[in-house]
Structure formats: C-alpha cells, structure tokens
CSV table of C-alpha atoms and ligand atoms in Angstrom, one decimal:
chain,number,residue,atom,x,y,z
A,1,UNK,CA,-1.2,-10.8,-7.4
A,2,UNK,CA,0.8,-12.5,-10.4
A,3,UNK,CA,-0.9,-12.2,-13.9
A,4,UNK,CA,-3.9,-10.1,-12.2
A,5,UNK,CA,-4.3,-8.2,-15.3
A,6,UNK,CA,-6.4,-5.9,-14.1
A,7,UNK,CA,-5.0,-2.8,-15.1
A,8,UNK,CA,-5.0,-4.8,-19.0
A,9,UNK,CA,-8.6,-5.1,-18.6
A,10,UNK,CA,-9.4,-1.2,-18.2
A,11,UNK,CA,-7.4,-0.5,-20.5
A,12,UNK,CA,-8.9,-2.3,-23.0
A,13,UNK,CA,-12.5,-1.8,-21.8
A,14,UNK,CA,-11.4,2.4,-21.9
A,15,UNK,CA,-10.5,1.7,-25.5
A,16,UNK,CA,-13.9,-0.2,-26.0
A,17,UNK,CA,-15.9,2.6,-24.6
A,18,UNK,CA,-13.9,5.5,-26.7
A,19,UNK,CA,-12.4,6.9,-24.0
A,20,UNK,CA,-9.4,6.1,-25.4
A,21,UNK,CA,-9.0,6.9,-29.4
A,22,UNK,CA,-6.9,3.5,-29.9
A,23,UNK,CA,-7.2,0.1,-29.3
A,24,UNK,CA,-5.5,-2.9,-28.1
A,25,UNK,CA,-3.3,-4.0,-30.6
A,26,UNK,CA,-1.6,-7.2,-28.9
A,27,UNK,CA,-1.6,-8.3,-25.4
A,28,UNK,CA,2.0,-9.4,-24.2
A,29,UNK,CA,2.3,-12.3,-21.5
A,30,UNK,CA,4.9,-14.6,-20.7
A,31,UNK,CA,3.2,-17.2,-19.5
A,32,UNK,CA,-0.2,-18.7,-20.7
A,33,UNK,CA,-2.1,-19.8,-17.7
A,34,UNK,CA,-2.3,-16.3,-16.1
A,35,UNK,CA,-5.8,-14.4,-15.4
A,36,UNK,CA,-4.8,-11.2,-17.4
A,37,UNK,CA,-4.3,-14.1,-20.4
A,38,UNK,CA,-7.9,-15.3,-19.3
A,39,UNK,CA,-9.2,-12.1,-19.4
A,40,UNK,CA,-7.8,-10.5,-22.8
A,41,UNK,CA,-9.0,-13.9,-24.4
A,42,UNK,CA,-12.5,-13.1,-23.0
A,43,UNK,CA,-12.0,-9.5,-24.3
A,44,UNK,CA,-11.5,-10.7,-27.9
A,45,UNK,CA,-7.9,-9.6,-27.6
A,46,UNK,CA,-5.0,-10.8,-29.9
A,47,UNK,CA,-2.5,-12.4,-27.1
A,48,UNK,CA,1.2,-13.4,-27.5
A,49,UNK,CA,2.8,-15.5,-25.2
A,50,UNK,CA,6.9,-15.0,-25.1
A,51,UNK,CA,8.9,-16.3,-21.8
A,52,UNK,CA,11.4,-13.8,-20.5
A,53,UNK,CA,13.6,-17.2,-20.5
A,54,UNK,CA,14.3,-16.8,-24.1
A,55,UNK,CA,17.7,-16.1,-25.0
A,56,UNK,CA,16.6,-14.0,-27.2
A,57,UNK,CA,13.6,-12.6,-25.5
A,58,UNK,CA,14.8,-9.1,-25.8
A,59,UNK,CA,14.4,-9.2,-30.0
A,60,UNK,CA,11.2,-11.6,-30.0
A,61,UNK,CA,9.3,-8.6,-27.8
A,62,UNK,CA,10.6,-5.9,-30.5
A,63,UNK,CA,9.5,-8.5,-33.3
A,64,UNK,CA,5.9,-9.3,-31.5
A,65,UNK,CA,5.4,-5.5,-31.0
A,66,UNK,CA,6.1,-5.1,-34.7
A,67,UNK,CA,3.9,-7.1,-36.4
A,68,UNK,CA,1.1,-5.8,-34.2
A,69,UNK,CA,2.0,-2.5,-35.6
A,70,UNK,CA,2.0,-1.7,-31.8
A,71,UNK,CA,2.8,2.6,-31.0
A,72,UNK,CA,2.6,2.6,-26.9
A,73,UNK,CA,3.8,-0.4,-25.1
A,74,UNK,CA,1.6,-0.3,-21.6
A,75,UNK,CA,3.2,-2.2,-19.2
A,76,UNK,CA,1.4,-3.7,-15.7
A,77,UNK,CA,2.4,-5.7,-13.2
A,78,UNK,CA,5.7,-6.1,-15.4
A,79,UNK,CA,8.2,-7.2,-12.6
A,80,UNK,CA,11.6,-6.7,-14.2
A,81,UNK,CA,13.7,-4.4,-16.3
A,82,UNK,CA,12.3,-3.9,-19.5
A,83,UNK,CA,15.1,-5.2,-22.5
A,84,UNK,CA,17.3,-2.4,-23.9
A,85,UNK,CA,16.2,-3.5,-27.0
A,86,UNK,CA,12.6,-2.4,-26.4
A,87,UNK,CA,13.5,0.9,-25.0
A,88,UNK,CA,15.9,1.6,-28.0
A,89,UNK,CA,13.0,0.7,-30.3
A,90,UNK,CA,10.1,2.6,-28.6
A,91,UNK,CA,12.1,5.6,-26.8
A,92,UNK,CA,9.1,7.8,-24.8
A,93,UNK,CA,6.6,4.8,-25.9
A,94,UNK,CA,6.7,2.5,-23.2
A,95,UNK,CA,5.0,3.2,-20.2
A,96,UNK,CA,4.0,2.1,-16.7
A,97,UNK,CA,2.5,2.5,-13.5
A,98,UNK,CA,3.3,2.0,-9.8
A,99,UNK,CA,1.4,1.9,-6.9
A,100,UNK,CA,2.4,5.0,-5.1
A,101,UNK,CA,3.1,8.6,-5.8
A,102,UNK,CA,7.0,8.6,-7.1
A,103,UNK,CA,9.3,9.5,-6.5
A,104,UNK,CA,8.2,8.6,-3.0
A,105,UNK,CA,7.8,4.7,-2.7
A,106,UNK,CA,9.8,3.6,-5.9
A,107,UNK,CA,12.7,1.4,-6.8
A,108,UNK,CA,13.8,-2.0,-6.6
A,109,UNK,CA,12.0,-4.4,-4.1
A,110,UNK,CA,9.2,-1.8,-4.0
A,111,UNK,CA,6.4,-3.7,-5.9
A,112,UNK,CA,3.0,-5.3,-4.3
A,113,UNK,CA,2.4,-5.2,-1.3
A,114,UNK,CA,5.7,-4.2,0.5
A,115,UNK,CA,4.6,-0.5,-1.3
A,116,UNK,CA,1.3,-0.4,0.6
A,117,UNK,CA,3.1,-1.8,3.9
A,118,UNK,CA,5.5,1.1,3.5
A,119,UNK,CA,3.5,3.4,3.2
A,120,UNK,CA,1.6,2.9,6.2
A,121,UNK,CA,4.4,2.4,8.1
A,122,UNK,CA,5.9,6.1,6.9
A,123,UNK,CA,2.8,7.3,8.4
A,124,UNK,CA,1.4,9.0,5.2
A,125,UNK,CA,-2.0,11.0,4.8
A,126,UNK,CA,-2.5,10.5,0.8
A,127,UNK,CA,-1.2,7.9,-1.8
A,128,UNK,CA,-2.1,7.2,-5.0
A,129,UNK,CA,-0.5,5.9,-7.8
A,130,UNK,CA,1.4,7.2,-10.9
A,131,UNK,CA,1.9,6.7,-14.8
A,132,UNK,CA,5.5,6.9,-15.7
A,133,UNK,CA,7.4,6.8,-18.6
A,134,UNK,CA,10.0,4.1,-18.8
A,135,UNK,CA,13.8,3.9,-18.2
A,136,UNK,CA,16.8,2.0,-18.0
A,137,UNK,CA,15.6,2.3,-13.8
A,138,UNK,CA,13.2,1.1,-11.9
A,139,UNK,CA,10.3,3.7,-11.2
A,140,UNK,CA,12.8,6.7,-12.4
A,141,UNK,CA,11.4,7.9,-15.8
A,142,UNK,CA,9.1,10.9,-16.4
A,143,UNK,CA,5.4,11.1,-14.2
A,144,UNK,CA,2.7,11.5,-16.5
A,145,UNK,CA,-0.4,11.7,-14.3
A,146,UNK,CA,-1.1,10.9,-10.7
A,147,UNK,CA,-4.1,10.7,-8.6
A,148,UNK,CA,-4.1,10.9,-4.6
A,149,UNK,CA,-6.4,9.5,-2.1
A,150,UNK,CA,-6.6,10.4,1.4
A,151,UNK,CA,-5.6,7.5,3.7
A,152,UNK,CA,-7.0,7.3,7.4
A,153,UNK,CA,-4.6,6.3,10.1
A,154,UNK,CA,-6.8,3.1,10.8
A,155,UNK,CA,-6.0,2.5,7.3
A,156,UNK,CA,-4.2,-1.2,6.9
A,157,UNK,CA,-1.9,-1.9,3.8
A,158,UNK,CA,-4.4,-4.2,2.4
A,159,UNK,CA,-6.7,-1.3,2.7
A,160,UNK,CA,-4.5,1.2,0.8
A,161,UNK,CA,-3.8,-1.5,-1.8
A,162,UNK,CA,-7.6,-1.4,-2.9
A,163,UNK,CA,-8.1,2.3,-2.8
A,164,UNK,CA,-4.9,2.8,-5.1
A,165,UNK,CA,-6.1,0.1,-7.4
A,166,UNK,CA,-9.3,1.8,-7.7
A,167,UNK,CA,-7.5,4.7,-9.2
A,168,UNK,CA,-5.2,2.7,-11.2
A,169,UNK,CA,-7.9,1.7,-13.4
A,170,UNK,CA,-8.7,5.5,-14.2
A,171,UNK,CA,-5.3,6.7,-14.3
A,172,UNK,CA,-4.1,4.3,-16.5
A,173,UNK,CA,-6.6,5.1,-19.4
A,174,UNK,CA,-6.5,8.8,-18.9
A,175,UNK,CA,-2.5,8.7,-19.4
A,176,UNK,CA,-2.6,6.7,-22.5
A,177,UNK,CA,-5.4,8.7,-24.0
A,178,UNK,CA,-2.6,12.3,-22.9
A,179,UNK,CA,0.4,10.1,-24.6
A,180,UNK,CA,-1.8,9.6,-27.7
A,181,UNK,CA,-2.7,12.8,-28.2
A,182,UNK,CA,0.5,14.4,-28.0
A,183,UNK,CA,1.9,11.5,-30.2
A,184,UNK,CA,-1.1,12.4,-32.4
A,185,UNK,CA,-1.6,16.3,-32.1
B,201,GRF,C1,-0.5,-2.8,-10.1
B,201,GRF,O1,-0.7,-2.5,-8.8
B,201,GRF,C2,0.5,-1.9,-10.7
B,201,GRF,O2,0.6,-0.7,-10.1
B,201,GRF,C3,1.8,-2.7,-10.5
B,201,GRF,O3,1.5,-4.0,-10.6
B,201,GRF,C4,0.1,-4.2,-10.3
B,201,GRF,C5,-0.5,-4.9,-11.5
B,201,GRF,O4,-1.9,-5.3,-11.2
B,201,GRF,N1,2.9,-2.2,-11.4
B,201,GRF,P1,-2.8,-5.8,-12.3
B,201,GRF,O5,-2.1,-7.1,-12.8
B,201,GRF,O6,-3.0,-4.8,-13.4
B,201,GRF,O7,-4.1,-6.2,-11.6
C-alpha cells in the first residue's frame, strides 16, 4: 500500500525503545496526506515534505538531509531510483529493504504485491525479506541482513505478504542498529 509507513513506524518505535542507539532525525515524504506522514506526526517526528516533481528534487533531498544532520538515509516503500546526487552524498549510507530474499525476486517491476504473487507461483518453501545497501540499480546493492520464513503450499500471496511484513519490522531495526555500529565502532 502507498504511504503505508509501516516499516517508518518500527523504526522509530526501535529507536524509542533503545534498541536502536539513534534516533529519527527527519522523516522524508513527498506527499503530505499519506499514512506514514500521519503516523511520524503522531510519533512526534520532524517531517519534510519534498515532491519528486521538483526540478531540482535531487539537491533539495541532499539539502533536507543536511540540515537534519541526517547519517543513514532508511528508505521504505521508496518506489523509484534514488537521485545520483543522494548516493554521491551518502555513499554506503542509504539503505533499503525488499520484500523477498535477493537476489531472488528483485529488480524493476518487482515491488508489492507482484513479489509475493511471484513467489508463490515459483513454488518456493521460504521467503523473507532483505536489508540492502543502495545502488545506482534496483535491488542490486550489498545484503545486510535477511530473515526467512517457511511458506506452506496453501500459502496465497496475500498470505506471504503478511508473514514477510512481520519480519520487515524486525529486520529493518536490527540492520540499522549493525550499520550504526560499524559506522560507530
Ligand atoms: C515494504 O514491503 C518494503 O519491503 C517495500 O515497500 C513496502 C513498504 O511498506 N520496499 P511500508 O510503507 O513500510 O508499510
């Protein structure tokens, strides 16, 4: 679902609870009437709203980052290719995570639910999802973490979507938290 936010919202409740040492610095949306925008505000979290229809959307991310004094960019549910500009700026600091265990089940056109459906149709007996570094690709840059779950062969794609969600919001914290500390160590 669009603006979903939910892998935001454990994130931020993980760096609430300690279980990650850092915090939130700025949540990034580009539109304003989204749930994760709902949610963050609930949160007490400082949100910035900057369309990807910018001309110069590229240096206005860089510039928002900036004055948050942001050091990992966490993307979810980020649907396009991240600006050069960003990558340049935070090279091995910009994350993300996909809904199936990559390499298997990546690329372009695989987001949503058309990962789930493939899945399923390829007949598999785990997925899981996975914490990636970002690059110029889709889905192509270094696995941090992953965690599996069995599927059963009843299992529908709506099914596997809620199991690998699940572990989305664990995986995503416990990544950050190994990112930090080897930023930090
Ligand atoms: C997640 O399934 C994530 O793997 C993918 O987009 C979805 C975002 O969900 N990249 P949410 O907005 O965090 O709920």
């Amino acid at each position: 679902m669009k603006g979903r936010g939910s892998n935001m919202r454990a994130i931020a409740e993980a760096c609430r609870d300690g279980l990650i040492e850092a915090e939130v610095a700025v949540v990034i949306s580009q539109a304003d009437d989204t749930q994760a925008v709902e949610s963050a505000r609930a949160l007490g979290l400082e949100v910035a709203i900057v369309s990807h229809k910018a001309e110069d959307y590229g240096p206005q991310l860089v510039k928002t980052l900036h004055d948050a004094k942001v050091d990992i960019v966490c993307l979810a549910g980020y649907m396009r290719l991240l600006p050069s500009d960003v990558l340049a700026e935070y090279d091995n600091r910009v994350l993300n995570i996909h809904p199936a265990l990559l390499p298997k089940f990546g690329g372009k056109g695989m987001w949503g639910m058309h990962v789930h459906e493939a899945v399923v149709a390829a007949g598999e007996a785990e997925s899981g999802c996975s914490v990636h570094y970002v690059s110029e690709n889709y889905d192509e840059g270094q696995v941090i973490l992953q965690l599996t779950t069995p599927l059963e062969p009843t299992d529908t794609p709506e099914d596997v979507a809620t199991k690998v969600l699940k572990l989305e919001h664990q995986a995503y914290p416990m990544a950050i938290q190994k990112v930090w500390e080897s930023l930090n160590g």
